[in-house]
PDB file of C-alpha atoms in Angstrom:
ATOM      1  CA  MET K 256      20.768  -0.206 -18.965  1.00 92.00           C
ATOM      2  CA  LYS K 257      17.417   0.606 -18.816  1.00 90.00           C
ATOM      3  CA  LYS K 258      15.941   3.040 -16.274  1.00 92.00           C
ATOM      4  CA  SER K 259      12.273   3.667 -15.358  1.00 91.00           C
ATOM      5  CA  GLU K 260      11.203   6.512 -13.283  1.00 94.00           C
ATOM      6  CA  ILE K 261       8.245   6.971 -11.223  1.00 94.00           C
ATOM      7  CA  LYS K 262       7.267  10.031 -10.113  1.00 96.00           C
ATOM      8  CA  LEU K 263       4.691  11.091  -6.989  1.00 97.00           C
ATOM      9  CA  LEU K 264       3.282  14.209  -6.942  1.00 97.00           C
ATOM     10  CA  VAL K 265       1.773  15.305  -3.006  1.00 97.00           C
ATOM     11  CA  GLU K 266      -0.326  18.273  -2.824  1.00 97.00           C
ATOM     12  CA  LEU K 267      -0.650  19.560   0.656  1.00 97.00           C
ATOM     13  CA  ASP K 268      -3.689  22.107   2.199  1.00 96.00           C
ATOM     14  CA  ALA K 269      -2.703  24.356   4.504  1.00 96.00           C
ATOM     15  CA  ASP K 270      -2.459  22.115   7.459  1.00 96.00           C
ATOM     16  CA  ASN K 271       0.142  20.282   5.341  1.00 95.00           C
ATOM     17  CA  ILE K 272      -2.400  17.010   5.056  1.00 95.00           C
ATOM     18  CA  PRO K 273      -2.599  15.550   1.545  1.00 97.00           C
ATOM     19  CA  SER K 274      -5.381  16.674  -0.135  1.00 97.00           C
ATOM     20  CA  LYS K 275      -4.512  15.038  -3.511  1.00 97.00           C
ATOM     21  CA  ILE K 276      -2.024  12.330  -4.602  1.00 98.00           C
ATOM     22  CA  THR K 277      -0.641  11.761  -8.277  1.00 97.00           C
ATOM     23  CA  TRP K 278       1.948   9.254  -9.503  1.00 97.00           C
ATOM     24  CA  ASP K 279       3.261   8.492 -12.942  1.00 96.00           C
ATOM     25  CA  ALA K 280       6.128   6.245 -14.208  1.00 95.00           C
ATOM     26  CA  ASP K 281       7.596   5.639 -17.716  1.00 91.00           C
ATOM     27  CA  ASP K 282       6.971   1.843 -17.984  1.00 90.00           C
ATOM     28  CA  LYS K 283       2.944   2.864 -17.230  1.00 90.00           C
ATOM     29  CA  ASP K 284       0.241   1.498 -19.737  1.00 90.00           C
ATOM     30  CA  THR K 285      -1.373   4.613 -19.814  1.00 89.00           C
ATOM     31  CA  PRO K 286       0.308   7.937 -20.273  1.00 89.00           C
ATOM     32  CA  GLY K 287      -0.005  10.974 -18.031  1.00 93.00           C
ATOM     33  CA  PRO K 288      -0.261  11.085 -14.376  1.00 96.00           C
ATOM     34  CA  LEU K 289      -2.893   9.308 -12.414  1.00 96.00           C
ATOM     35  CA  GLU K 290      -4.787  10.448  -9.256  1.00 96.00           C
ATOM     36  CA  THR K 291      -4.766   8.041  -6.255  1.00 97.00           C
ATOM     37  CA  ASN K 292      -6.189   8.429  -2.602  1.00 97.00           C
ATOM     38  CA  ALA K 293      -3.147   6.538  -0.842  1.00 97.00           C
ATOM     39  CA  ILE K 294       0.513   5.153  -1.126  1.00 97.00           C
ATOM     40  CA  ASN K 295       2.970   2.799   0.780  1.00 95.00           C
ATOM     41  CA  LEU K 296       6.254   3.265   0.159  1.00 95.00           C
ATOM     42  CA  ASN K 297       8.948   1.163   2.148  1.00 95.00           C
ATOM     43  CA  ILE K 298      12.543   0.991   1.291  1.00 95.00           C
ATOM     44  CA  TRP K 299      14.954  -1.257   2.564  1.00 96.00           C
ATOM     45  CA  ASP K 300      18.414   0.308   4.560  1.00 96.00           C
ATOM     46  CA  HIS K 301      20.577  -2.594   3.830  1.00 96.00           C
ATOM     47  CA  GLU K 302      23.193  -0.620   6.349  1.00 97.00           C
ATOM     48  CA  ASN K 303      20.713  -0.287   9.038  1.00 97.00           C
ATOM     49  CA  ARG K 304      19.072  -3.427   7.771  1.00 96.00           C
ATOM     50  CA  ASN K 305      15.953  -1.684   8.797  1.00 97.00           C
ATOM     51  CA  THR K 306      13.021  -0.086   6.800  1.00 96.00           C
ATOM     52  CA  LEU K 307      11.744   3.401   5.793  1.00 95.00           C
ATOM     53  CA  ARG K 308       8.427   3.820   5.268  1.00 95.00           C
ATOM     54  CA  ILE K 309       5.602   6.714   3.769  1.00 94.00           C
ATOM     55  CA  ASP K 310       2.331   5.650   4.238  1.00 94.00           C
ATOM     56  CA  LEU K 311       0.253   8.617   2.700  1.00 96.00           C
ATOM     57  CA  TRP K 312      -3.809   9.159   2.481  1.00 96.00           C
ATOM     58  CA  THR K 313      -5.461  12.157   0.957  1.00 97.00           C
ATOM     59  CA  LYS K 314      -8.036  13.647   3.412  1.00 94.00           C
ATOM     60  CA  ASP K 315     -10.830  12.220   1.705  1.00 94.00           C
ATOM     61  CA  MET K 316     -10.362   8.619   1.675  1.00 96.00           C
ATOM     62  CA  PRO K 317     -12.922   6.747   3.505  1.00 95.00           C
ATOM     63  CA  VAL K 318     -11.728   4.401   6.319  1.00 94.00           C
ATOM     64  CA  ASP K 319     -13.277   1.401   4.760  1.00 94.00           C
ATOM     65  CA  GLU K 320     -10.987   1.744   1.602  1.00 95.00           C
ATOM     66  CA  MET K 321      -8.092   2.412   4.068  1.00 96.00           C
ATOM     67  CA  LYS K 322      -8.747  -0.999   5.731  1.00 96.00           C
ATOM     68  CA  ARG K 323      -9.380  -2.449   2.420  1.00 96.00           C
ATOM     69  CA  PHE K 324      -5.852  -0.409   0.720  1.00 97.00           C
ATOM     70  CA  PHE K 325      -3.950  -2.185   3.644  1.00 96.00           C
ATOM     71  CA  ILE K 326      -4.987  -5.449   3.675  1.00 97.00           C
ATOM     72  CA  ASP K 327      -4.222  -6.068  -0.523  1.00 97.00           C
ATOM     73  CA  THR K 328      -0.739  -4.536   0.642  1.00 96.00           C
ATOM     74  CA  VAL K 329       0.032  -7.440   3.151  1.00 97.00           C
ATOM     75  CA  GLY K 330      -1.964  -9.704   0.507  1.00 97.00           C
ATOM     76  CA  GLY K 331       0.699  -8.487  -2.290  1.00 96.00           C
ATOM     77  CA  LEU K 332       3.384  -9.121  -0.220  1.00 96.00           C
ATOM     78  CA  ALA K 333       2.224 -12.286   0.494  1.00 97.00           C
ATOM     79  CA  GLN K 334       3.000 -12.840  -3.253  1.00 97.00           C
ATOM     80  CA  SER K 335       6.162 -10.805  -2.873  1.00 97.00           C
ATOM     81  CA  ILE K 336       7.188 -13.280  -0.696  1.00 97.00           C
ATOM     82  CA  LEU K 337       6.515 -16.279  -2.674  1.00 97.00           C
ATOM     83  CA  ASN K 338       7.483 -15.561  -5.641  1.00 98.00           C
ATOM     84  CA  SER K 339      11.082 -13.507  -4.625  1.00 97.00           C
ATOM     85  CA  THR K 340      11.764 -16.639  -1.953  1.00 98.00           C
ATOM     86  CA  GLY K 341      10.087 -19.443  -2.685  1.00 98.00           C
ATOM     87  CA  ASP K 342       9.083 -19.742   0.877  1.00 98.00           C
ATOM     88  CA  GLU K 343       5.075 -21.143   0.352  1.00 98.00           C
ATOM     89  CA  TYR K 344       4.778 -21.366   4.643  1.00 98.00           C
ATOM     90  CA  MET K 345       5.246 -17.380   4.696  1.00 98.00           C
ATOM     91  CA  ALA K 346       3.148 -17.123   1.909  1.00 98.00           C
ATOM     92  CA  ALA K 347       0.382 -18.741   3.390  1.00 98.00           C
ATOM     93  CA  GLU K 348       0.343 -17.321   6.873  1.00 98.00           C
ATOM     94  CA  THR K 349       0.496 -14.012   5.311  1.00 98.00           C
ATOM     95  CA  ASN K 350      -2.649 -15.113   3.416  1.00 97.00           C
ATOM     96  CA  GLU K 351      -4.606 -16.237   6.090  1.00 98.00           C
ATOM     97  CA  LEU K 352      -3.863 -13.282   8.005  1.00 98.00           C
ATOM     98  CA  CYS K 353      -5.537 -11.367   4.987  1.00 98.00           C
ATOM     99  CA  ASP K 354      -8.702 -13.982   4.886  1.00 98.00           C
ATOM    100  CA  ARG K 355      -8.896 -13.487   8.700  1.00 98.00           C
ATOM    101  CA  LEU K 356      -8.676  -9.437   8.265  1.00 98.00           C
ATOM    102  CA  VAL K 357     -11.800  -9.471   5.209  1.00 97.00           C
ATOM    103  CA  GLN K 358     -13.990 -11.549   7.127  1.00 97.00           C
ATOM    104  CA  TYR K 359     -13.288  -8.972  10.017  1.00 97.00           C
ATOM    105  CA  LEU K 360     -14.097  -6.215   7.716  1.00 96.00           C
ATOM    106  CA  LYS K 361     -17.331  -8.225   6.728  1.00 95.00           C
ATOM    107  CA  GLU K 362     -18.230  -8.520   9.972  1.00 95.00           C
ATOM    108  CA  GLU K 363     -17.639  -4.982  10.888  1.00 93.00           C
ATOM    109  CA  GLU K 364     -19.770  -3.931   8.087  1.00 91.00           C
ATOM    110  CA  LYS K 365     -23.042  -6.219   8.885  1.00 91.00           C
ATOM    111  CA  LYS K 366     -22.758  -4.253  12.928  1.00 89.00           C
ATOM    112  CA  GLY K 367     -22.964  -0.733  10.812  1.00 78.00           C
ATOM    113  CA  SER K 368     -25.928  -1.596   8.692  1.00 67.00           C
TER     114      SER K 368
END
């Protein structure tokens, strides 16, 4: 059986706030660790029927990028729902939420200009 390892390394500052996040994976296209500003890790606990979550972002990640990251994450979940279950309704509803959130960010950006 093939195995693939995914590694996450989080460096914390003196206040235990992430200052640097790197990741690596055996099956990644480019060799060596890459830096990122945020990660979401969700693990399904089938015994308790709930989700265990880790959300981390570096202290230097801009808020607008954080919001886009969350929208992209939800959009990716919409595709996962469609691919894994074939549920077109759930996927469409999730994508519509993402569209509304993108519009909201555009409006907020106009207000800030």
